[in-house]
Amino acid sequence: MDPVGTARTLAAARFPGARAAILGGSANTAHRTSFSDLDIVVFLDGPPAPFRETTEHDSLPVEWFCHTAESYDDFVERETASRRSPLLHLCGEGVVLLDRDGLGHRTREEARARLRAGPPVLSPAELEDRRYGLTGQVDDLAGADDPDELVFIADRLMIAVAELILAVRRRWRSHGKWLFRRLREADPQISRDLLLGYRQVVCQGDPALLRQVATGVLDDVGGRLSEGYRRAAPR
């Protein structure tokens, strides 16, 4: 299957009045598998956008992310504030399928620039929050005496360590496979050590390496934080 050709045909047929459409995700990359769906961002002039919908074409899932230019900007601003922007990655790393008035290519170039610039810098308070949370998770790992609980603690700890590394290095965070891919790109050695530590927890019940990796990451950003940590309740 030609993912670009298929996506272009589907977008033109489903949304003949679309201003632009962009194919993102794994479908047109080296990460593509037999289970990869088509992630298509479509720009419409107005309602029913914005909406998201999943359809199927020849047993292939198609994810539609439909926006107006204004709703796209609003979503991207909110996503950027959280340091995770699926829309920026879909558009900035994608292929323009349709472009009636230049919006598609302009959006892709602007998305690429924002991706290169990276997410916002962690504030001192945000860094303290993450240090505090990770300190508690490291202690939970050290104190766990139930092998089943240990696996769940290790899972949360691995994700927290990965997200902290990406945040302090101003790299975009993500979920699942994309979280690992971005961590591996940011620091191949830590990604290997973190995975090995997690596997040792799952396969051997041994948390020593995972605890060592997490503690090392904590030390690099200011160390453990527990006593003295305080936050006022939100208004």
PDB file of C-alpha atoms in Angstrom:
ATOM      1  CA  MET A   1       0.000   0.000   0.000  1.00  0.00           C
ATOM      2  CA  ASP A   2       1.103   3.531  -0.801  1.00  0.00           C
ATOM      3  CA  PRO A   3       0.185   5.364   2.424  1.00  0.00           C
ATOM      4  CA  VAL A   4       0.544   8.848   0.939  1.00  0.00           C
ATOM      5  CA  GLY A   5      -1.515   8.061  -2.166  1.00  0.00           C
ATOM      6  CA  THR A   6      -4.167   6.270  -0.154  1.00  0.00           C
ATOM      7  CA  ALA A   7      -4.397   9.067   2.400  1.00  0.00           C
ATOM      8  CA  ARG A   8      -4.612  11.702  -0.335  1.00  0.00           C
ATOM      9  CA  THR A   9      -7.453   9.861  -2.077  1.00  0.00           C
ATOM     10  CA  LEU A  10      -9.337   9.357   1.194  1.00  0.00           C
ATOM     11  CA  ALA A  11      -8.951  12.989   2.260  1.00  0.00           C
ATOM     12  CA  ALA A  12     -10.103  14.350  -1.100  1.00  0.00           C
ATOM     13  CA  ALA A  13     -13.128  12.049  -1.153  1.00  0.00           C
ATOM     14  CA  ARG A  14     -14.152  12.556   2.471  1.00  0.00           C
ATOM     15  CA  PHE A  15     -13.524  16.317   2.620  1.00  0.00           C
ATOM     16  CA  PRO A  16     -13.723  17.739  -0.918  1.00  0.00           C
ATOM     17  CA  GLY A  17     -13.897  21.290   0.426  1.00  0.00           C
ATOM     18  CA  ALA A  18     -10.895  20.996   2.762  1.00  0.00           C
ATOM     19  CA  ARG A  19      -8.362  23.794   2.719  1.00  0.00           C
ATOM     20  CA  ALA A  20      -5.504  21.383   3.450  1.00  0.00           C
ATOM     21  CA  ALA A  21      -4.675  17.887   4.674  1.00  0.00           C
ATOM     22  CA  ILE A  22      -1.462  16.454   6.135  1.00  0.00           C
ATOM     23  CA  LEU A  23      -0.521  12.807   6.728  1.00  0.00           C
ATOM     24  CA  GLY A  24       1.480  12.357   9.940  1.00  0.00           C
ATOM     25  CA  GLY A  25       2.366   9.555  12.333  1.00  0.00           C
ATOM     26  CA  SER A  26       4.275   6.374  11.524  1.00  0.00           C
ATOM     27  CA  ALA A  27       2.577   5.376   8.281  1.00  0.00           C
ATOM     28  CA  ASN A  28       5.083   7.113   5.999  1.00  0.00           C
ATOM     29  CA  THR A  29       8.189   6.501   8.122  1.00  0.00           C
ATOM     30  CA  ALA A  30      10.645   3.711   8.892  1.00  0.00           C
ATOM     31  CA  HIS A  31       8.567   2.977  12.011  1.00  0.00           C
ATOM     32  CA  ARG A  32       5.619   1.800   9.920  1.00  0.00           C
ATOM     33  CA  THR A  33       4.233  -1.657  10.751  1.00  0.00           C
ATOM     34  CA  SER A  34       1.343  -3.717   9.458  1.00  0.00           C
ATOM     35  CA  PHE A  35      -0.719  -2.225  12.298  1.00  0.00           C
ATOM     36  CA  SER A  36       0.132   1.426  11.577  1.00  0.00           C
ATOM     37  CA  ASP A  37      -2.945   3.551  10.965  1.00  0.00           C
ATOM     38  CA  LEU A  38      -3.276   6.678   8.849  1.00  0.00           C
ATOM     39  CA  ASP A  39      -3.173   9.845  10.962  1.00  0.00           C
ATOM     40  CA  ILE A  40      -4.586  12.669   8.843  1.00  0.00           C
ATOM     41  CA  VAL A  41      -4.938  16.295   9.933  1.00  0.00           C
ATOM     42  CA  VAL A  42      -7.616  18.092   7.894  1.00  0.00           C
ATOM     43  CA  PHE A  43      -8.233  21.840   7.826  1.00  0.00           C
ATOM     44  CA  LEU A  44     -11.804  22.947   7.192  1.00  0.00           C
ATOM     45  CA  ASP A  45     -13.342  26.403   6.927  1.00  0.00           C
ATOM     46  CA  GLY A  46     -15.697  25.870   9.870  1.00  0.00           C
ATOM     47  CA  PRO A  47     -18.128  23.410  11.489  1.00  0.00           C
ATOM     48  CA  PRO A  48     -18.253  20.502  11.991  1.00  0.00           C
ATOM     49  CA  ALA A  49     -14.574  21.102  12.828  1.00  0.00           C
ATOM     50  CA  PRO A  50     -12.991  20.747  15.276  1.00  0.00           C
ATOM     51  CA  PHE A  51     -13.512  17.051  15.862  1.00  0.00           C
ATOM     52  CA  ARG A  52     -11.657  13.745  15.891  1.00  0.00           C
ATOM     53  CA  GLU A  53     -12.983  10.566  14.314  1.00  0.00           C
ATOM     54  CA  THR A  54     -11.800   7.044  13.533  1.00  0.00           C
ATOM     55  CA  THR A  55     -12.919   5.292  10.349  1.00  0.00           C
ATOM     56  CA  GLU A  56     -11.701   2.239   8.481  1.00  0.00           C
ATOM     57  CA  HIS A  57     -10.508   1.725   4.913  1.00  0.00           C
ATOM     58  CA  ASP A  58      -9.821  -1.832   3.691  1.00  0.00           C
ATOM     59  CA  SER A  59      -9.388  -2.947   7.335  1.00  0.00           C
ATOM     60  CA  LEU A  60      -6.945  -0.068   7.919  1.00  0.00           C
ATOM     61  CA  PRO A  61      -7.832   2.362  10.729  1.00  0.00           C
ATOM     62  CA  VAL A  62      -7.871   6.021   9.691  1.00  0.00           C
ATOM     63  CA  GLU A  63      -7.611   8.693  12.390  1.00  0.00           C
ATOM     64  CA  TRP A  64      -9.031  12.052  11.323  1.00  0.00           C
ATOM     65  CA  PHE A  65      -7.986  15.194  13.216  1.00  0.00           C
ATOM     66  CA  CYS A  66     -10.221  17.905  11.790  1.00  0.00           C
ATOM     67  CA  HIS A  67      -9.622  21.558  12.602  1.00  0.00           C
ATOM     68  CA  THR A  68     -10.158  25.074  11.491  1.00  0.00           C
ATOM     69  CA  ALA A  69      -7.047  27.237  11.374  1.00  0.00           C
ATOM     70  CA  GLU A  70      -8.193  28.871  14.615  1.00  0.00           C
ATOM     71  CA  SER A  71      -8.933  25.650  16.498  1.00  0.00           C
ATOM     72  CA  TYR A  72      -5.586  24.208  15.390  1.00  0.00           C
ATOM     73  CA  ASP A  73      -3.773  27.233  16.853  1.00  0.00           C
ATOM     74  CA  ASP A  74      -5.731  26.916  20.094  1.00  0.00           C
ATOM     75  CA  PHE A  75      -5.000  23.199  20.471  1.00  0.00           C
ATOM     76  CA  VAL A  76      -1.308  23.680  19.689  1.00  0.00           C
ATOM     77  CA  GLU A  77      -0.965  26.426  22.297  1.00  0.00           C
ATOM     78  CA  ARG A  78      -2.489  24.235  24.979  1.00  0.00           C
ATOM     79  CA  GLU A  79      -0.442  21.216  23.939  1.00  0.00           C
ATOM     80  CA  THR A  80       2.783  23.226  23.888  1.00  0.00           C
ATOM     81  CA  ALA A  81       2.136  24.425  27.433  1.00  0.00           C
ATOM     82  CA  SER A  82       2.032  20.765  28.506  1.00  0.00           C
ATOM     83  CA  ARG A  83       5.272  20.055  26.576  1.00  0.00           C
ATOM     84  CA  ARG A  84       3.552  17.436  24.471  1.00  0.00           C
ATOM     85  CA  SER A  85       2.043  18.388  21.124  1.00  0.00           C
ATOM     86  CA  PRO A  86       0.770  15.557  18.920  1.00  0.00           C
ATOM     87  CA  LEU A  87      -0.560  18.098  16.424  1.00  0.00           C
ATOM     88  CA  LEU A  88       2.807  19.799  15.962  1.00  0.00           C
ATOM     89  CA  HIS A  89       4.460  16.438  15.353  1.00  0.00           C
ATOM     90  CA  LEU A  90       1.747  15.252  12.977  1.00  0.00           C
ATOM     91  CA  CYS A  91       2.027  18.404  10.901  1.00  0.00           C
ATOM     92  CA  GLY A  92       5.722  19.198  11.257  1.00  0.00           C
ATOM     93  CA  GLU A  93       6.872  15.662  10.462  1.00  0.00           C
ATOM     94  CA  GLY A  94       4.092  14.894   8.001  1.00  0.00           C
ATOM     95  CA  VAL A  95       3.437  14.997   4.271  1.00  0.00           C
ATOM     96  CA  VAL A  96       1.123  17.607   2.755  1.00  0.00           C
ATOM     97  CA  LEU A  97      -1.648  15.778   0.903  1.00  0.00           C
ATOM     98  CA  LEU A  98      -3.854  18.687  -0.157  1.00  0.00           C
ATOM     99  CA  ASP A  99      -3.275  22.428  -0.119  1.00  0.00           C
ATOM    100  CA  ARG A 100      -5.871  24.713  -1.669  1.00  0.00           C
ATOM    101  CA  ASP A 101      -4.533  28.067  -0.496  1.00  0.00           C
ATOM    102  CA  GLY A 102      -1.063  27.581   1.015  1.00  0.00           C
ATOM    103  CA  LEU A 103      -2.292  26.778   4.528  1.00  0.00           C
ATOM    104  CA  GLY A 104      -0.942  23.215   4.446  1.00  0.00           C
ATOM    105  CA  HIS A 105       2.654  24.072   3.592  1.00  0.00           C
ATOM    106  CA  ARG A 106       2.643  27.129   5.843  1.00  0.00           C
ATOM    107  CA  THR A 107       1.353  25.050   8.764  1.00  0.00           C
ATOM    108  CA  ARG A 108       3.997  22.377   8.209  1.00  0.00           C
ATOM    109  CA  GLU A 109       6.846  24.896   8.123  1.00  0.00           C
ATOM    110  CA  GLU A 110       5.604  26.710  11.214  1.00  0.00           C
ATOM    111  CA  ALA A 111       5.202  23.376  13.035  1.00  0.00           C
ATOM    112  CA  ARG A 112       8.759  22.375  12.107  1.00  0.00           C
ATOM    113  CA  ALA A 113      10.094  25.645  13.489  1.00  0.00           C
ATOM    114  CA  ARG A 114       8.209  25.214  16.755  1.00  0.00           C
ATOM    115  CA  LEU A 115       9.383  21.621  17.098  1.00  0.00           C
ATOM    116  CA  ARG A 116      12.997  22.732  16.615  1.00  0.00           C
ATOM    117  CA  ALA A 117      12.552  25.465  19.231  1.00  0.00           C
ATOM    118  CA  GLY A 118      11.443  22.868  21.772  1.00  0.00           C
ATOM    119  CA  PRO A 119       8.904  23.016  24.591  1.00  0.00           C
ATOM    120  CA  PRO A 120       8.900  25.651  27.367  1.00  0.00           C
ATOM    121  CA  VAL A 121      11.642  25.640  29.983  1.00  0.00           C
ATOM    122  CA  LEU A 122      10.737  24.034  33.311  1.00  0.00           C
ATOM    123  CA  SER A 123      10.118  26.657  35.972  1.00  0.00           C
ATOM    124  CA  PRO A 124      11.946  26.254  39.303  1.00  0.00           C
ATOM    125  CA  ALA A 125       8.662  25.226  40.945  1.00  0.00           C
ATOM    126  CA  GLU A 126       7.938  22.641  38.249  1.00  0.00           C
ATOM    127  CA  LEU A 127      11.415  21.163  38.653  1.00  0.00           C
ATOM    128  CA  GLU A 128      10.918  20.950  42.414  1.00  0.00           C
ATOM    129  CA  ASP A 129       7.576  19.211  41.890  1.00  0.00           C
ATOM    130  CA  ARG A 130       9.214  16.616  39.674  1.00  0.00           C
ATOM    131  CA  ARG A 131      12.138  16.089  42.040  1.00  0.00           C
ATOM    132  CA  TYR A 132       9.721  15.623  44.929  1.00  0.00           C
ATOM    133  CA  GLY A 133       7.577  13.151  43.022  1.00  0.00           C
ATOM    134  CA  LEU A 134      10.550  11.154  41.778  1.00  0.00           C
ATOM    135  CA  THR A 135      12.082  11.048  45.264  1.00  0.00           C
ATOM    136  CA  GLY A 136       8.918   9.425  46.593  1.00  0.00           C
ATOM    137  CA  GLN A 137       8.843   6.902  43.763  1.00  0.00           C
ATOM    138  CA  VAL A 138      12.482   5.926  44.333  1.00  0.00           C
ATOM    139  CA  ASP A 139      11.697   5.374  48.007  1.00  0.00           C
ATOM    140  CA  ASP A 140       8.628   3.308  47.095  1.00  0.00           C
ATOM    141  CA  LEU A 141      10.832   1.158  44.872  1.00  0.00           C
ATOM    142  CA  ALA A 142      13.368   0.640  47.637  1.00  0.00           C
ATOM    143  CA  GLY A 143      10.724  -0.244  50.207  1.00  0.00           C
ATOM    144  CA  ALA A 144       8.509  -2.512  48.126  1.00  0.00           C
ATOM    145  CA  ASP A 145       8.214  -6.022  49.516  1.00  0.00           C
ATOM    146  CA  ASP A 146       5.379  -7.222  47.271  1.00  0.00           C
ATOM    147  CA  PRO A 147       6.771  -8.425  43.901  1.00  0.00           C
ATOM    148  CA  ASP A 148       3.563  -7.501  42.085  1.00  0.00           C
ATOM    149  CA  GLU A 149       3.495  -3.979  43.528  1.00  0.00           C
ATOM    150  CA  LEU A 150       7.160  -3.656  42.627  1.00  0.00           C
ATOM    151  CA  VAL A 151       6.382  -4.046  38.909  1.00  0.00           C
ATOM    152  CA  PHE A 152       3.756  -1.295  39.008  1.00  0.00           C
ATOM    153  CA  ILE A 153       6.057   1.024  40.960  1.00  0.00           C
ATOM    154  CA  ALA A 154       8.858   0.377  38.478  1.00  0.00           C
ATOM    155  CA  ASP A 155       6.586   1.157  35.534  1.00  0.00           C
ATOM    156  CA  ARG A 156       5.590   4.557  36.936  1.00  0.00           C
ATOM    157  CA  LEU A 157       9.169   5.298  37.935  1.00  0.00           C
ATOM    158  CA  MET A 158      10.538   4.512  34.473  1.00  0.00           C
ATOM    159  CA  ILE A 159       8.048   6.893  32.861  1.00  0.00           C
ATOM    160  CA  ALA A 160       8.730   9.637  35.434  1.00  0.00           C
ATOM    161  CA  VAL A 161      12.489   9.387  34.839  1.00  0.00           C
ATOM    162  CA  ALA A 162      12.039   9.516  31.061  1.00  0.00           C
ATOM    163  CA  GLU A 163       9.740  12.542  31.260  1.00  0.00           C
ATOM    164  CA  LEU A 164      12.097  14.382  33.616  1.00  0.00           C
ATOM    165  CA  ILE A 165      15.066  13.866  31.297  1.00  0.00           C
ATOM    166  CA  LEU A 166      13.100  15.177  28.328  1.00  0.00           C
ATOM    167  CA  ALA A 167      11.768  18.136  30.301  1.00  0.00           C
ATOM    168  CA  VAL A 168      15.113  19.364  31.614  1.00  0.00           C
ATOM    169  CA  ARG A 169      16.655  19.012  28.150  1.00  0.00           C
ATOM    170  CA  ARG A 170      13.768  20.842  26.512  1.00  0.00           C
ATOM    171  CA  ARG A 171      12.716  17.834  24.486  1.00  0.00           C
ATOM    172  CA  TRP A 172       9.107  17.060  23.664  1.00  0.00           C
ATOM    173  CA  ARG A 173       7.497  14.448  25.855  1.00  0.00           C
ATOM    174  CA  SER A 174       5.051  11.827  24.650  1.00  0.00           C
ATOM    175  CA  HIS A 175       3.368   8.550  25.599  1.00  0.00           C
ATOM    176  CA  GLY A 176       4.061   4.895  24.913  1.00  0.00           C
ATOM    177  CA  LYS A 177       6.364   4.071  22.022  1.00  0.00           C
ATOM    178  CA  TRP A 178       6.919   7.732  21.180  1.00  0.00           C
ATOM    179  CA  LEU A 179       8.117   8.451  24.713  1.00  0.00           C
ATOM    180  CA  PHE A 180      10.789   5.790  24.316  1.00  0.00           C
ATOM    181  CA  ARG A 181      11.764   7.004  20.844  1.00  0.00           C
ATOM    182  CA  ARG A 182      12.250  10.559  22.078  1.00  0.00           C
ATOM    183  CA  LEU A 183      14.192   9.422  25.130  1.00  0.00           C
ATOM    184  CA  ARG A 184      16.450   7.237  23.002  1.00  0.00           C
ATOM    185  CA  GLU A 185      17.101  10.171  20.694  1.00  0.00           C
ATOM    186  CA  ALA A 186      17.876  12.481  23.637  1.00  0.00           C
ATOM    187  CA  ASP A 187      20.119  10.050  25.552  1.00  0.00           C
ATOM    188  CA  PRO A 188      20.757   6.563  24.125  1.00  0.00           C
ATOM    189  CA  GLN A 189      22.780   5.418  27.145  1.00  0.00           C
ATOM    190  CA  ILE A 190      20.204   6.346  29.769  1.00  0.00           C
ATOM    191  CA  SER A 191      17.425   4.860  27.653  1.00  0.00           C
ATOM    192  CA  ARG A 192      19.317   1.543  27.540  1.00  0.00           C
ATOM    193  CA  ASP A 193      20.100   1.579  31.267  1.00  0.00           C
ATOM    194  CA  LEU A 194      16.536   2.538  32.171  1.00  0.00           C
ATOM    195  CA  LEU A 195      15.077  -0.287  30.112  1.00  0.00           C
ATOM    196  CA  LEU A 196      17.578  -2.792  31.460  1.00  0.00           C
ATOM    197  CA  GLY A 197      16.756  -1.731  35.010  1.00  0.00           C
ATOM    198  CA  TYR A 198      13.045  -2.146  34.365  1.00  0.00           C
ATOM    199  CA  ARG A 199      13.558  -5.564  32.792  1.00  0.00           C
ATOM    200  CA  GLN A 200      15.556  -6.675  35.825  1.00  0.00           C
ATOM    201  CA  VAL A 201      12.627  -5.694  38.031  1.00  0.00           C
ATOM    202  CA  VAL A 202      10.111  -7.574  35.887  1.00  0.00           C
ATOM    203  CA  CYS A 203      12.197 -10.670  35.145  1.00  0.00           C
ATOM    204  CA  GLN A 204      14.286 -10.996  38.304  1.00  0.00           C
ATOM    205  CA  GLY A 205      12.539  -8.903  40.931  1.00  0.00           C
ATOM    206  CA  ASP A 206      15.756  -6.880  41.309  1.00  0.00           C
ATOM    207  CA  PRO A 207      15.245  -3.088  41.550  1.00  0.00           C
ATOM    208  CA  ALA A 208      18.897  -2.163  42.135  1.00  0.00           C
ATOM    209  CA  LEU A 209      19.789  -0.901  38.643  1.00  0.00           C
ATOM    210  CA  LEU A 210      16.537   0.979  38.121  1.00  0.00           C
ATOM    211  CA  ARG A 211      16.986   2.679  41.482  1.00  0.00           C
ATOM    212  CA  GLN A 212      20.581   3.574  40.559  1.00  0.00           C
ATOM    213  CA  VAL A 213      19.540   5.118  37.226  1.00  0.00           C
ATOM    214  CA  ALA A 214      16.697   7.111  38.796  1.00  0.00           C
ATOM    215  CA  THR A 215      18.932   8.354  41.607  1.00  0.00           C
ATOM    216  CA  GLY A 216      21.562   9.433  39.100  1.00  0.00           C
ATOM    217  CA  VAL A 217      19.000  11.431  37.143  1.00  0.00           C
ATOM    218  CA  LEU A 218      17.798  13.037  40.378  1.00  0.00           C
ATOM    219  CA  ASP A 219      21.363  13.972  41.315  1.00  0.00           C
ATOM    220  CA  ASP A 220      21.835  15.656  37.937  1.00  0.00           C
ATOM    221  CA  VAL A 221      18.873  17.994  38.523  1.00  0.00           C
ATOM    222  CA  GLY A 222      19.503  18.963  42.132  1.00  0.00           C
ATOM    223  CA  GLY A 223      19.105  15.731  44.088  1.00  0.00           C
ATOM    224  CA  ARG A 224      16.407  14.309  46.294  1.00  0.00           C
ATOM    225  CA  LEU A 225      13.699  16.581  47.616  1.00  0.00           C
ATOM    226  CA  SER A 226      11.456  15.605  50.494  1.00  0.00           C
ATOM    227  CA  GLU A 227      11.690  17.481  53.793  1.00  0.00           C
ATOM    228  CA  GLY A 228      10.880  21.158  53.392  1.00  0.00           C
ATOM    229  CA  TYR A 229       8.846  20.742  50.216  1.00  0.00           C
ATOM    230  CA  ARG A 230       5.662  22.812  50.380  1.00  0.00           C
ATOM    231  CA  ARG A 231       2.980  23.907  47.937  1.00  0.00           C
ATOM    232  CA  ALA A 232      -0.006  26.123  48.596  1.00  0.00           C
ATOM    233  CA  ALA A 233      -3.379  24.783  47.476  1.00  0.00           C
ATOM    234  CA  PRO A 234      -4.541  26.180  44.108  1.00  0.00           C
ATOM    235  CA  ARG A 235      -7.007  29.037  44.300  1.00  0.00           C
TER     236      ARG A 235
END
